[in-house]
Coordinates of C-alpha atoms and ligand atoms in Angstrom, one line a residue:
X2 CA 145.8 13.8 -66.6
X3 CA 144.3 14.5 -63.1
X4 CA 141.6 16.2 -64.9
X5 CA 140.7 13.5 -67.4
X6 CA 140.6 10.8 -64.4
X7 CA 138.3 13.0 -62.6
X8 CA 136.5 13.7 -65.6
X9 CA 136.0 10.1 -66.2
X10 CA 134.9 9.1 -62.5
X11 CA 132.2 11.6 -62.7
X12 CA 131.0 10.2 -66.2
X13 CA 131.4 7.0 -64.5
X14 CA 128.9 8.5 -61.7
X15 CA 126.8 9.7 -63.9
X16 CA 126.2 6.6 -65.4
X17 CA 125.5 4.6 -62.5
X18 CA 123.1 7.1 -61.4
X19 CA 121.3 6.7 -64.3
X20 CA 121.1 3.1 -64.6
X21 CA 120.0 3.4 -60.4
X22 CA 117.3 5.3 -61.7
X23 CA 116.3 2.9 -64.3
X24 CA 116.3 -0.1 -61.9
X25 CA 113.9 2.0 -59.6
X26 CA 112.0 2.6 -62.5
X27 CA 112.0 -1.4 -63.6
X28 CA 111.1 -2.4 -59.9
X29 CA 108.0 0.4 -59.8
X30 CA 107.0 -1.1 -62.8
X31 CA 106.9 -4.8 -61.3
X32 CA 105.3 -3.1 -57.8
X33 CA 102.2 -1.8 -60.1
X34 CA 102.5 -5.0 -62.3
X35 CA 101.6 -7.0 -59.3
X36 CA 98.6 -4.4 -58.7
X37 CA 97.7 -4.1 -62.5
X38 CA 93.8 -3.8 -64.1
X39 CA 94.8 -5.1 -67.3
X40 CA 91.2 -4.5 -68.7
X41 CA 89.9 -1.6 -68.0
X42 CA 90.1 0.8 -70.8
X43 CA 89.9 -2.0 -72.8
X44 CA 87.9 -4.0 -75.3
X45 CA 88.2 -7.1 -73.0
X46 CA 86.8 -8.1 -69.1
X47 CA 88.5 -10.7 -67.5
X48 CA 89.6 -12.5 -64.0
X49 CA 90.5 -9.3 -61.9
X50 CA 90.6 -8.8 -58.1
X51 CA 92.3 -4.7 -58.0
X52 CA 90.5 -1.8 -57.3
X53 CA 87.0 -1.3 -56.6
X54 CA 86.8 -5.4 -57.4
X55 CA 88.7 -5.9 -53.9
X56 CA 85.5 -5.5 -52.5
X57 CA 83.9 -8.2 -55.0
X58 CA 86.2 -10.3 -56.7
X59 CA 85.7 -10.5 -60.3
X60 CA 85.8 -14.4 -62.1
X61 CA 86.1 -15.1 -65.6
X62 CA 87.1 -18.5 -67.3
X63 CA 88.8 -17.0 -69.7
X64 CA 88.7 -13.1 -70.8
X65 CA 86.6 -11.9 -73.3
X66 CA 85.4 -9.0 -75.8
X67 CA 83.0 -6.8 -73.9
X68 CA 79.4 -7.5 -74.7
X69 CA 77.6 -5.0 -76.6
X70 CA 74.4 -4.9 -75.7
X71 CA 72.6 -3.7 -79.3
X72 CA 74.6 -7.0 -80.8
X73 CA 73.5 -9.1 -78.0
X74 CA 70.6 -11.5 -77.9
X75 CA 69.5 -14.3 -75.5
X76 CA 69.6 -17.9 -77.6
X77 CA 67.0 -19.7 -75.9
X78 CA 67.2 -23.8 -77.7
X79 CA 67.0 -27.1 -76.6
X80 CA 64.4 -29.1 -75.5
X81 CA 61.5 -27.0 -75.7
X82 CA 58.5 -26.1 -77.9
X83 CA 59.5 -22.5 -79.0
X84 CA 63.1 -22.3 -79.5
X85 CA 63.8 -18.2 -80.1
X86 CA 66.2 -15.2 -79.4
X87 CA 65.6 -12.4 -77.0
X88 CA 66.9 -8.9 -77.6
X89 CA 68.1 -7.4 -74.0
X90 CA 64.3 -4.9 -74.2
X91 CA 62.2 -8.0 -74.8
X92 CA 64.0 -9.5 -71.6
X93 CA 63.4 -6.6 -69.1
X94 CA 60.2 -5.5 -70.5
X95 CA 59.6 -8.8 -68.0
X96 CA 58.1 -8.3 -64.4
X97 CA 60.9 -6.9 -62.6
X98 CA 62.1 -9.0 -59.1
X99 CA 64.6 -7.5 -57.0
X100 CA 66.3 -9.6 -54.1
X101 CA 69.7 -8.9 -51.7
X102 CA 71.5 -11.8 -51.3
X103 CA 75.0 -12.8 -51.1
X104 CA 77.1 -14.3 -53.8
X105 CA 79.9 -16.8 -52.3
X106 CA 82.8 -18.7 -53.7
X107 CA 83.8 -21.9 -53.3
X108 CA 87.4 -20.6 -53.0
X109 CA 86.8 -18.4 -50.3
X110 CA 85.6 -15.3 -50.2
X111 CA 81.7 -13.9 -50.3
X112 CA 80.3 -10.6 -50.8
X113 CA 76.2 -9.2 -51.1
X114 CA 74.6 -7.0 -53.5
X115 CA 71.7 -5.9 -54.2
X116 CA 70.2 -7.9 -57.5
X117 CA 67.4 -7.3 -59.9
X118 CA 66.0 -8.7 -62.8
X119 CA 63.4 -11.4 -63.4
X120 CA 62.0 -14.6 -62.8
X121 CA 63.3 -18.0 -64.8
X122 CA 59.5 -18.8 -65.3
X123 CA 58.7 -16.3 -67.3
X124 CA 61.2 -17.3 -69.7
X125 CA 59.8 -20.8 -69.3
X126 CA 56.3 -19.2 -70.0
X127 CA 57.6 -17.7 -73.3
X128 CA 59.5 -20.7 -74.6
X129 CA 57.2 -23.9 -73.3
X130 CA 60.1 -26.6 -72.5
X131 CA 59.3 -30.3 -73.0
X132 CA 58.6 -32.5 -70.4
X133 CA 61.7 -34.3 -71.4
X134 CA 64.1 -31.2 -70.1
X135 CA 65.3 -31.7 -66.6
X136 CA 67.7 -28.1 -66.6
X137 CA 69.3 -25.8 -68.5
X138 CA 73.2 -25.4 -70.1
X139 CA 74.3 -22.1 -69.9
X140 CA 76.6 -21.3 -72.6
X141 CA 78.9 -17.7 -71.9
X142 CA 80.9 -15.2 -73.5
X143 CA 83.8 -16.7 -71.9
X144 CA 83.4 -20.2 -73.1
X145 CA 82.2 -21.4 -69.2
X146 CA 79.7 -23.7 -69.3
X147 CA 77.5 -24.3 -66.1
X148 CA 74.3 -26.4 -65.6
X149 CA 71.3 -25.9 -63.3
X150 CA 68.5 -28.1 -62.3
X151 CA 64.6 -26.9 -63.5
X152 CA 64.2 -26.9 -59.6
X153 CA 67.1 -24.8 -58.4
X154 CA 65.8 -22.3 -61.5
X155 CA 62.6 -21.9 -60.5
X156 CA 63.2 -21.6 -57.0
X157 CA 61.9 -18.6 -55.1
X158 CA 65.4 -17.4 -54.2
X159 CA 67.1 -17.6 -58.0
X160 CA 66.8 -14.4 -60.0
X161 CA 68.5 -14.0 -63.8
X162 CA 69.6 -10.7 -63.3
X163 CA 70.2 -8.0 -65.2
X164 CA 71.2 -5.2 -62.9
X165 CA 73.6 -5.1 -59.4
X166 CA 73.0 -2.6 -56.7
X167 CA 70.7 -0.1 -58.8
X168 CA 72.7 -0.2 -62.4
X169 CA 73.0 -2.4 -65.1
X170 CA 75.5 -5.3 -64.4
X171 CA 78.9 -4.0 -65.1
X172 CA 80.9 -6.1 -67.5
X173 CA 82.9 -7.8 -65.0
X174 CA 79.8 -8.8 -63.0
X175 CA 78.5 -10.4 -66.2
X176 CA 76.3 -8.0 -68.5
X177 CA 73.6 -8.1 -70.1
X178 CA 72.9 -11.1 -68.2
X179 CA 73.5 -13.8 -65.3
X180 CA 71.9 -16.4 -62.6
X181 CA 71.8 -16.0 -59.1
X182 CA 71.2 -18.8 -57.1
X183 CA 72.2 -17.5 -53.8
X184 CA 72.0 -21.5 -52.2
X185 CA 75.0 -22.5 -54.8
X186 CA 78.3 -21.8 -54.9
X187 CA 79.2 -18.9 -57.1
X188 CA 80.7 -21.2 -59.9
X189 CA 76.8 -22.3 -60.1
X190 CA 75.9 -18.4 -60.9
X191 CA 76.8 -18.2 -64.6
X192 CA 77.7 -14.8 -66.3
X193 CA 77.7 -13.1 -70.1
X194 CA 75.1 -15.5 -70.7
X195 CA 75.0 -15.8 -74.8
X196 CA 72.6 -19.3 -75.1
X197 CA 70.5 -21.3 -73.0
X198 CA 69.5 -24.9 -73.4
X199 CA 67.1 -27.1 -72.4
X200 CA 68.8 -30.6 -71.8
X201 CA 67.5 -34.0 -70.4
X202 CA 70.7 -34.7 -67.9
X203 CA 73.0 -33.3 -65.9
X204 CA 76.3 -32.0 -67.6
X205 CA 79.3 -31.4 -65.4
X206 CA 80.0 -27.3 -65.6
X207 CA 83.1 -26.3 -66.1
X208 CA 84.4 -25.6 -62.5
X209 CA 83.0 -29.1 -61.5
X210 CA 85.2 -31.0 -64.1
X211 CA 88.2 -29.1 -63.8
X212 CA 88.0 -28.9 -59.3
X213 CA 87.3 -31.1 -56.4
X214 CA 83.9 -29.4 -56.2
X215 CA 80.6 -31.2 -56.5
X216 CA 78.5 -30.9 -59.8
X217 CA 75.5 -30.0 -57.6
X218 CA 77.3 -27.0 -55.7
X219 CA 75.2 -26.0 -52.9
X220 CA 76.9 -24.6 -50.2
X221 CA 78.0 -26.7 -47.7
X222 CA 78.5 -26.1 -44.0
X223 CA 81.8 -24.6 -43.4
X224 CA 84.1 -21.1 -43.0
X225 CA 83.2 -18.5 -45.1
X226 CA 85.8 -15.0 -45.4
X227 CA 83.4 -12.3 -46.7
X228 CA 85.2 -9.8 -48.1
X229 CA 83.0 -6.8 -46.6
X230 CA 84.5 -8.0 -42.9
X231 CA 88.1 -8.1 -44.0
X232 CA 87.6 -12.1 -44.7
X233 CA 87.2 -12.5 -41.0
X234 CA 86.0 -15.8 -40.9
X235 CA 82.8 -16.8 -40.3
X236 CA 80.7 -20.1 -39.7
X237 CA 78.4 -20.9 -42.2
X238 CA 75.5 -23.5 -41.4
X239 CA 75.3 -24.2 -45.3
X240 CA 72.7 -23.1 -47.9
X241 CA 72.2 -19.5 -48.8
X242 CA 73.9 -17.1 -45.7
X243 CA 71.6 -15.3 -45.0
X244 CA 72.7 -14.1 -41.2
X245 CA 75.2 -11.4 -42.2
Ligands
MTE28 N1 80.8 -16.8 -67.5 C1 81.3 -17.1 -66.3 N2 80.5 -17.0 -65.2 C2 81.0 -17.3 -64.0 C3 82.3 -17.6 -63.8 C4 83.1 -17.7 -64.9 O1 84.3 -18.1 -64.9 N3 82.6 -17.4 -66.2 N4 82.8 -17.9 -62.5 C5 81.8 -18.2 -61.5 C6 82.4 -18.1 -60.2 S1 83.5 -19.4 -59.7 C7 82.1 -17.2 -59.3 S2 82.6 -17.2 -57.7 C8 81.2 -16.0 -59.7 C9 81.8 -14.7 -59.3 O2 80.9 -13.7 -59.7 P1 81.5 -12.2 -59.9 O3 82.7 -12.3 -60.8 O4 80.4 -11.4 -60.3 O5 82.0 -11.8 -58.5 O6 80.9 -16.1 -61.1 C10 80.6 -17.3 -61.6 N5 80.1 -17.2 -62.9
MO29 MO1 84.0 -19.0 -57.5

């Protein structure tokens, strides 16, 4: 009898050992949850802020299949004289332009790269838009939508870019193709660009109809946390920062 008892309190033991182990093992599980890259290794890029992206924080509207870049082309339509489609070679056999400039959200944070790629008006040179067009809709891979002015395009500081810091942009940073426009807020700097279009008016993006922020988006003066100086916060005398 003695025995059994014993018997049973160290089943009983046992048992609650094991199920300590398993709730060490649940709350590790929420611990790397918290930490998790859901996307890499995987057919889809998305919103992501772990890893090597918590030195440049990765937006996406919504996530999306990774862009192949033999399946891709540039829709170019709209308001101009030769609507077409651009394979990725037709688009860097362009004059290459390189620039460094910093990329900065409205919610926040900023970080710098190094970008390359070319010049809007050589595009413009290639498809002739009307006199009628005003700016461009850019459609992306992720369903955002985001407009810019002809002027903001062709000014001497906005690059489409095809490569960040030496490579190819990286999925998350918006391959084959995006805009800089260093004196706008990062919603204005549209990724995984699939179609362009010339358009007489303003349209209201998609970060300006679903925020408080302004359709325009050019950088106000304020605090900016770049992510390179721990988000210490600095001021910012609005425009493109170009001090740090
Ligand atoms: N296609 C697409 N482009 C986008 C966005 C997006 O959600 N989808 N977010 C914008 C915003 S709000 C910012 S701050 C920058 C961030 O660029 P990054 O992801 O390369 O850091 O992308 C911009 N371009
Ligand atoms: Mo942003």
């Amino acid at each position: 009898m003695k025995n059994r008892l014993t018997r049973r309190q160290w089943l009983s033991r046992q048992l609650k050992s094991v199920a300590a182990l398993f709730t060490l093992m649940a709350f590790r599980g929420i611990a790397r949850g918290q930490d998790r890259d859901y996307f890499t290794g995987t057919d889809f890029v998305g919103k992501n802020r772990t890893g090597e992206f918590r030195n440049f924080y990765i937006n996406y509207w919504k996530p999306h299949r990774r862009i192949e870049a033999q399946e891709w082309t540039l829709e170019v339509a709209g308001l101009c004289r030769q609507p077409r489609r651009f394979s990725l070679a037709e688009l860097q056999a362009l004059p290459a332009r390189e620039q460094v400039s910093r990329l900065k959200c409205v919610e926040c944070w900023s970080a710098k790269a190094r970008w390359a790629g070319f010049r809007f008006a050589q595009l413009e040179a290639l498809v002739r838009p009307l006199e009628q067009a005003r700016g461009v809709l850019f459609h992306c891979a992720d369903e955002y939508v985001e407009y810019l002015p002809l002027e903001t395009l062709r000014h001497p500081r906005t690059l489409m870019v095809t490569h960040m810091n030496g490579s190819p942009l990286s999925d998350e940073h918006g391959f084959p193709l995006r805009v800089i426009a260093p004196m706008k807020y990062g919603y204005k700097n549209p990724k995984a660009i699939l179609r362009l279009e010339f358009v007489a008016a303003e349209v209201w993006g998609t970060w300006s109809k679903i925020g408080p922020y302004s359709a325009d988006g050019t950088i106000l003066p304020g605090t900016d946390h770049p992510l390179e100086y721990n988000k210490q916060p600095r001021r910012i005398p609005g425009g493109e920062i170009t001090h740090y």
